[in-house]
Amino acid sequence: MEWDKDAEQAVAKVPFFVRKRVKKRVETEAQQAGATRVTMTHVTACKQQYLHHQEDEVQGFTVESCFGQSGCPNRIDTGKNLSPHLEALLRTHKLKEFMQSRVPGPLKLHHEFRITLADCPNGCSRPQIVDIGLISASLPTLSDAPCSECGACLAACKEEAITLNAGPGPQFDWQRCLACGQCARACPTGTIAQDLSGYRILLGGKLGRHPRLGQELSGIFSAETTLTIIDTCLTHFKAQNKEGERFGELLNRTGLAFLAPYTLKTT
Ligand code: SF4
Ligand code: SF4
Ligand code: SF4
């Protein structure tokens, strides 16, 4: 749907964590009113609704993702569209009702439990600053195909995680590798292949008065294990939550022993 410039500029000023939702909502309301273009009138009406009836807008959780599925060439295809599974899982935890029982006063959008998925380590959807951030990951491995020493993998790796001079074929520095999958894409001989693909998991990120970057678990997890870990986190969040605190604050108090055998990644 087309937008008037002033309407577009007004929505650009909405805090990023609700911008996508507000934009969709404004478009829906404009469509329902029979408009073919979004104007400032639609934006103002929606703003009033958010300001004065915010609790009605709260659904208890948000699941956001980057624009990878719209054709971003950096996207790592994990073979599964995780978002609907995440939403289904979050719904089973009835987080709106739970937060209503914990938060003194009316619920606000910032009380929602936020999960964000980024389809590569560039992290455009900011997985580091939400309750649970997921980053699609693809680890490289070596196949039997001989290396032509063309150097394409060196050029593709922004982390300088590959060397070519210590033996036949490339060597990887796993401390540097971010599992972005670019070297396997660049390799013309198939010497570098995709090994394990799945998700990196970051826990307890937040902004606000006491910002905290999400802490990363060690490993790359399958979709099924990722959902199990998130389920365990939500159960812990609900069992330990005090007055609607954010997951990161709660983890500062409780630590991660509840997630054993999983441990934090060491840097
Ligand atoms: S996070 Fe990666 S895949 Fe997603 S939009 Fe950004 S660059 Fe593309
Ligand atoms: S997966 Fe990415 S970071 Fe890791 S070695 Fe390949 S290009 Fe470098
Ligand atoms: S891109 Fe492939 S063929 Fe070229 S140097 Fe790297 S591993 Fe060897």
CSV table of C-alpha atoms and ligand atoms in Angstrom, one decimal:
chain,number,residue,atom,x,y,z
A,1,MET,CA,0.0,0.0,0.0
A,2,GLU,CA,1.2,3.5,-0.8
A,3,TRP,CA,2.0,6.0,2.0
A,4,ASP,CA,1.9,9.8,2.1
A,5,LYS,CA,5.4,11.1,2.9
A,6,ASP,CA,4.4,12.8,6.2
A,7,ALA,CA,2.6,9.6,7.3
A,8,GLU,CA,5.7,7.5,6.5
A,9,GLN,CA,7.9,10.0,8.4
A,10,ALA,CA,5.6,9.9,11.5
A,11,VAL,CA,5.7,6.1,11.6
A,12,ALA,CA,9.5,6.2,11.3
A,13,LYS,CA,9.6,8.0,14.7
A,14,VAL,CA,7.7,5.2,16.4
A,15,PRO,CA,10.1,3.1,18.7
A,16,PHE,CA,11.6,0.4,16.6
A,17,PHE,CA,10.4,-2.5,18.7
A,18,VAL,CA,6.7,-1.7,17.8
A,19,ARG,CA,7.2,0.0,14.5
A,20,LYS,CA,6.5,-3.0,12.3
A,21,ARG,CA,3.3,-3.7,14.2
A,22,VAL,CA,2.1,-0.1,14.2
A,23,LYS,CA,2.8,0.1,10.4
A,24,LYS,CA,0.8,-3.0,9.8
A,25,ARG,CA,-2.0,-1.8,12.0
A,26,VAL,CA,-2.2,1.6,10.3
A,27,GLU,CA,-2.4,-0.1,6.9
A,28,THR,CA,-5.1,-2.5,8.0
A,29,GLU,CA,-7.2,0.4,9.4
A,30,ALA,CA,-6.7,2.4,6.3
A,31,GLN,CA,-7.8,-0.5,4.1
A,32,GLN,CA,-10.8,-1.2,6.3
A,33,ALA,CA,-11.8,2.5,5.9
A,34,GLY,CA,-11.7,2.0,2.1
A,35,ALA,CA,-8.6,4.0,1.5
A,36,THR,CA,-6.0,3.1,-1.1
A,37,ARG,CA,-3.3,5.3,0.4
A,38,VAL,CA,-2.2,5.8,4.0
A,39,THR,CA,-2.4,9.4,5.2
A,40,MET,CA,-1.6,11.3,8.4
A,41,THR,CA,-5.2,10.9,9.5
A,42,HIS,CA,-4.8,7.1,9.6
A,43,VAL,CA,-1.6,7.4,11.5
A,44,THR,CA,-3.0,9.9,14.1
A,45,ALA,CA,-6.1,7.7,14.7
A,46,CYS,CA,-3.8,4.7,15.3
A,47,LYS,CA,-1.6,6.7,17.6
A,48,GLN,CA,-4.5,7.7,19.7
A,49,GLN,CA,-5.6,4.1,20.0
A,50,TYR,CA,-2.1,3.0,21.1
A,51,LEU,CA,-1.7,5.9,23.6
A,52,HIS,CA,-5.1,5.6,25.3
A,53,HIS,CA,-5.9,1.9,25.0
A,54,GLN,CA,-2.4,0.4,25.1
A,55,GLU,CA,-3.4,-2.6,27.3
A,56,ASP,CA,-5.8,-3.7,24.6
A,57,GLU,CA,-2.9,-3.8,22.1
A,58,VAL,CA,-0.7,-5.9,24.3
A,59,GLN,CA,-0.7,-9.6,23.3
A,60,GLY,CA,1.9,-10.7,25.8
A,61,PHE,CA,4.7,-11.5,23.4
A,62,THR,CA,6.2,-10.5,20.1
A,63,VAL,CA,8.0,-12.5,17.5
A,64,GLU,CA,10.0,-10.5,15.0
A,65,SER,CA,12.4,-11.4,12.2
A,66,CYS,CA,14.7,-9.6,9.8
A,67,PHE,CA,14.0,-9.2,6.1
A,68,GLY,CA,15.9,-12.3,5.2
A,69,GLN,CA,12.9,-14.1,3.7
A,70,SER,CA,12.2,-11.2,1.4
A,71,GLY,CA,15.2,-12.2,-0.6
A,72,CYS,CA,18.3,-11.0,1.3
A,73,PRO,CA,21.3,-12.7,-0.3
A,74,ASN,CA,22.9,-13.2,3.2
A,75,ARG,CA,20.1,-15.3,4.5
A,76,ILE,CA,21.0,-18.7,5.9
A,77,ASP,CA,18.4,-21.3,5.0
A,78,THR,CA,18.0,-23.5,8.0
A,79,GLY,CA,15.3,-25.6,6.2
A,80,LYS,CA,12.6,-24.5,8.6
A,81,ASN,CA,10.4,-21.4,9.0
A,82,LEU,CA,10.6,-21.1,12.8
A,83,SER,CA,8.4,-18.0,13.4
A,84,PRO,CA,5.0,-19.8,13.4
A,85,HIS,CA,6.4,-22.5,15.7
A,86,LEU,CA,7.7,-19.8,18.1
A,87,GLU,CA,4.3,-18.0,18.1
A,88,ALA,CA,2.5,-21.3,18.8
A,89,LEU,CA,4.8,-22.0,21.7
A,90,LEU,CA,4.5,-18.5,23.2
A,91,ARG,CA,0.7,-18.7,23.0
A,92,THR,CA,0.7,-21.9,25.1
A,93,HIS,CA,2.4,-19.9,27.9
A,94,LYS,CA,-0.5,-17.3,28.1
A,95,LEU,CA,2.0,-14.5,28.7
A,96,LYS,CA,-0.5,-11.7,28.7
A,97,GLU,CA,-2.5,-13.2,31.5
A,98,PHE,CA,0.7,-14.1,33.3
A,99,MET,CA,2.0,-10.5,33.1
A,100,GLN,CA,-1.3,-9.1,34.2
A,101,SER,CA,-0.9,-11.1,37.4
A,102,ARG,CA,2.6,-9.8,38.0
A,103,VAL,CA,2.7,-6.2,36.8
A,104,PRO,CA,1.3,-3.6,39.1
A,105,GLY,CA,-0.9,-1.3,37.0
A,106,PRO,CA,-1.8,-1.5,33.3
A,107,LEU,CA,0.3,-3.5,30.9
A,108,LYS,CA,2.4,-1.6,28.4
A,109,LEU,CA,3.9,-2.8,25.2
A,110,HIS,CA,7.4,-3.0,26.8
A,111,HIS,CA,6.1,-5.7,29.2
A,112,GLU,CA,5.8,-8.1,26.3
A,113,PHE,CA,8.2,-11.0,26.0
A,114,ARG,CA,10.2,-10.4,22.9
A,115,ILE,CA,11.8,-13.0,20.6
A,116,THR,CA,13.7,-11.9,17.5
A,117,LEU,CA,15.1,-14.0,14.7
A,118,ALA,CA,18.0,-12.8,12.5
A,119,ASP,CA,18.7,-14.9,9.4
A,120,CYS,CA,22.4,-14.3,9.5
A,121,PRO,CA,25.0,-12.9,12.0
A,122,ASN,CA,24.5,-9.4,10.6
A,123,GLY,CA,21.7,-9.2,13.1
A,124,CYS,CA,19.6,-6.5,11.4
A,125,SER,CA,16.6,-7.4,13.6
A,126,ARG,CA,18.8,-6.8,16.7
A,127,PRO,CA,18.6,-10.2,18.4
A,128,GLN,CA,21.2,-9.0,21.0
A,129,ILE,CA,18.7,-6.7,22.8
A,130,VAL,CA,15.6,-8.8,23.2
A,131,ASP,CA,14.5,-11.4,25.8
A,132,ILE,CA,15.5,-14.2,23.4
A,133,GLY,CA,17.5,-13.6,20.2
A,134,LEU,CA,18.0,-16.2,17.6
A,135,ILE,CA,20.6,-16.0,14.8
A,136,SER,CA,20.5,-18.5,11.9
A,137,ALA,CA,23.9,-20.2,11.6
A,138,SER,CA,25.7,-22.5,9.2
A,139,LEU,CA,29.0,-24.0,10.1
A,140,PRO,CA,31.4,-24.9,7.3
A,141,THR,CA,33.2,-28.3,6.8
A,142,LEU,CA,35.5,-29.8,4.3
A,143,SER,CA,34.4,-32.2,1.7
A,144,ASP,CA,36.5,-34.6,-0.3
A,145,ALA,CA,36.6,-32.2,-3.3
A,146,PRO,CA,40.1,-30.9,-3.8
A,147,CYS,CA,40.9,-27.2,-3.2
A,148,SER,CA,42.1,-25.2,-6.2
A,149,GLU,CA,43.5,-22.5,-3.8
A,150,CYS,CA,41.6,-19.8,-5.6
A,151,GLY,CA,41.3,-17.7,-2.4
A,152,ALA,CA,37.5,-17.1,-2.9
A,153,CYS,CA,36.8,-18.3,0.7
A,154,LEU,CA,39.4,-15.9,2.1
A,155,ALA,CA,37.8,-13.0,0.3
A,156,ALA,CA,34.3,-14.1,1.5
A,157,CYS,CA,35.2,-14.4,5.2
A,158,LYS,CA,34.9,-11.0,6.9
A,159,GLU,CA,36.1,-12.6,10.2
A,160,GLU,CA,39.5,-13.6,8.8
A,161,ALA,CA,38.7,-17.1,10.1
A,162,ILE,CA,40.3,-19.0,7.2
A,163,THR,CA,43.9,-19.6,6.3
A,164,LEU,CA,45.2,-21.5,3.3
A,165,ASN,CA,48.9,-21.9,4.1
A,166,ALA,CA,49.0,-24.7,6.7
A,167,GLY,CA,48.2,-27.7,4.5
A,168,PRO,CA,46.0,-28.9,1.7
A,169,GLY,CA,42.8,-27.0,1.6
A,170,PRO,CA,41.6,-24.3,4.1
A,171,GLN,CA,41.9,-24.3,7.9
A,172,PHE,CA,39.3,-22.7,10.1
A,173,ASP,CA,39.7,-20.7,13.3
A,174,TRP,CA,36.6,-21.7,15.2
A,175,GLN,CA,37.0,-18.9,17.7
A,176,ARG,CA,36.6,-16.3,14.9
A,177,CYS,CA,34.0,-18.1,12.8
A,178,LEU,CA,30.5,-16.7,13.1
A,179,ALA,CA,28.9,-19.5,11.1
A,180,CYS,CA,27.7,-17.1,8.4
A,181,GLY,CA,27.9,-19.7,5.6
A,182,GLN,CA,29.6,-17.3,3.1
A,183,CYS,CA,32.7,-19.3,2.5
A,184,ALA,CA,30.7,-22.4,1.5
A,185,ARG,CA,28.7,-20.2,-0.9
A,186,ALA,CA,31.9,-18.7,-2.4
A,187,CYS,CA,33.8,-21.9,-2.9
A,188,PRO,CA,33.6,-22.9,-6.6
A,189,THR,CA,34.9,-26.5,-6.1
A,190,GLY,CA,32.6,-27.6,-3.3
A,191,THR,CA,35.7,-28.1,-1.1
A,192,ILE,CA,33.9,-26.1,1.7
A,193,ALA,CA,30.5,-27.5,2.3
A,194,GLN,CA,27.8,-26.7,4.9
A,195,ASP,CA,28.1,-28.8,8.0
A,196,LEU,CA,25.6,-28.0,10.7
A,197,SER,CA,22.9,-25.5,10.3
A,198,GLY,CA,20.5,-24.2,13.0
A,199,TYR,CA,20.4,-21.4,15.4
A,200,ARG,CA,22.6,-19.5,17.9
A,201,ILE,CA,20.6,-18.5,21.0
A,202,LEU,CA,21.1,-15.3,23.0
A,203,LEU,CA,19.3,-14.9,26.3
A,204,GLY,CA,18.3,-11.9,28.4
A,205,GLY,CA,19.1,-8.9,26.2
A,206,LYS,CA,17.4,-5.6,26.9
A,207,LEU,CA,17.7,-1.9,26.6
A,208,GLY,CA,16.2,0.6,29.1
A,209,ARG,CA,17.8,2.0,32.2
A,210,HIS,CA,20.1,-0.9,32.7
A,211,PRO,CA,20.9,-2.3,29.2
A,212,ARG,CA,22.2,-5.8,28.9
A,213,LEU,CA,23.3,-7.7,25.8
A,214,GLY,CA,21.9,-11.2,25.4
A,215,GLN,CA,24.3,-13.9,26.6
A,216,GLU,CA,25.0,-16.6,24.0
A,217,LEU,CA,24.7,-20.3,24.7
A,218,SER,CA,27.5,-22.4,23.5
A,219,GLY,CA,26.6,-24.2,20.3
A,220,ILE,CA,24.3,-24.2,17.2
A,221,PHE,CA,21.0,-25.8,17.9
A,222,SER,CA,18.4,-27.6,15.7
A,223,ALA,CA,14.9,-26.0,15.4
A,224,GLU,CA,13.5,-28.7,17.8
A,225,THR,CA,16.2,-28.1,20.5
A,226,THR,CA,15.8,-24.3,20.1
A,227,LEU,CA,12.1,-24.6,20.8
A,228,THR,CA,12.7,-26.9,23.8
A,229,ILE,CA,15.3,-24.4,25.2
A,230,ILE,CA,12.8,-21.5,24.7
A,231,ASP,CA,10.1,-23.5,26.4
A,232,THR,CA,12.4,-24.2,29.4
A,233,CYS,CA,13.2,-20.5,29.5
A,234,LEU,CA,9.6,-19.4,29.5
A,235,THR,CA,8.7,-21.9,32.3
A,236,HIS,CA,11.6,-20.5,34.3
A,237,PHE,CA,10.6,-16.9,33.5
A,238,LYS,CA,7.1,-17.5,34.8
A,239,ALA,CA,8.2,-19.5,37.9
A,240,GLN,CA,10.8,-16.8,39.0
A,241,ASN,CA,9.4,-13.5,37.8
A,242,LYS,CA,9.0,-10.7,40.2
A,243,GLU,CA,6.7,-7.8,39.3
A,244,GLY,CA,7.0,-8.2,35.6
A,245,GLU,CA,10.8,-7.9,35.4
A,246,ARG,CA,12.5,-8.5,32.1
A,247,PHE,CA,14.1,-11.9,31.4
A,248,GLY,CA,17.6,-10.4,31.5
A,249,GLU,CA,17.1,-9.0,35.1
A,250,LEU,CA,15.7,-12.3,36.2
A,251,LEU,CA,18.8,-14.1,34.7
A,252,ASN,CA,21.0,-11.7,36.7
A,253,ARG,CA,19.4,-13.0,39.8
A,254,THR,CA,19.0,-16.7,39.0
A,255,GLY,CA,21.8,-17.5,36.7
A,256,LEU,CA,21.5,-20.2,34.0
A,257,ALA,CA,21.7,-23.4,36.1
A,258,PHE,CA,18.1,-24.2,35.2
A,259,LEU,CA,19.2,-24.7,31.6
A,260,ALA,CA,21.9,-27.4,32.4
A,261,PRO,CA,23.5,-29.1,30.5
A,262,TYR,CA,23.6,-26.0,28.2
A,263,THR,CA,26.3,-23.5,29.1
A,264,LEU,CA,27.3,-20.1,28.0
A,265,LYS,CA,29.7,-19.6,25.1
A,266,THR,CA,33.2,-18.6,26.2
A,267,THR,CA,34.9,-15.8,24.3
B,1,SF4,S1,20.1,-10.2,9.3
B,1,SF4,FE1,21.2,-11.0,7.5
B,1,SF4,S2,19.7,-12.2,6.4
B,1,SF4,FE2,18.6,-10.8,7.8
B,1,SF4,S3,18.2,-8.9,6.6
B,1,SF4,FE3,20.1,-8.6,7.8
B,1,SF4,S4,21.7,-9.2,6.3
B,1,SF4,FE4,19.8,-10.1,5.6
B,2,SF4,S1,31.2,-19.5,8.0
B,2,SF4,FE1,31.6,-17.3,7.8
B,2,SF4,S2,32.8,-16.6,9.5
B,2,SF4,FE2,32.9,-18.9,9.4
B,2,SF4,S3,34.8,-19.3,8.2
B,2,SF4,FE3,33.0,-19.2,6.7
B,2,SF4,S4,32.9,-17.1,6.0
B,2,SF4,FE4,34.2,-17.1,7.8
B,3,SF4,S1,37.2,-21.1,-2.2
B,3,SF4,FE1,37.3,-23.4,-2.2
B,3,SF4,S2,38.7,-23.9,-3.8
B,3,SF4,FE2,39.0,-21.7,-3.4
B,3,SF4,S3,40.6,-21.6,-1.9
B,3,SF4,FE3,38.8,-21.7,-0.7
B,3,SF4,S4,38.4,-23.9,-0.3
B,3,SF4,FE4,39.9,-23.8,-2.0
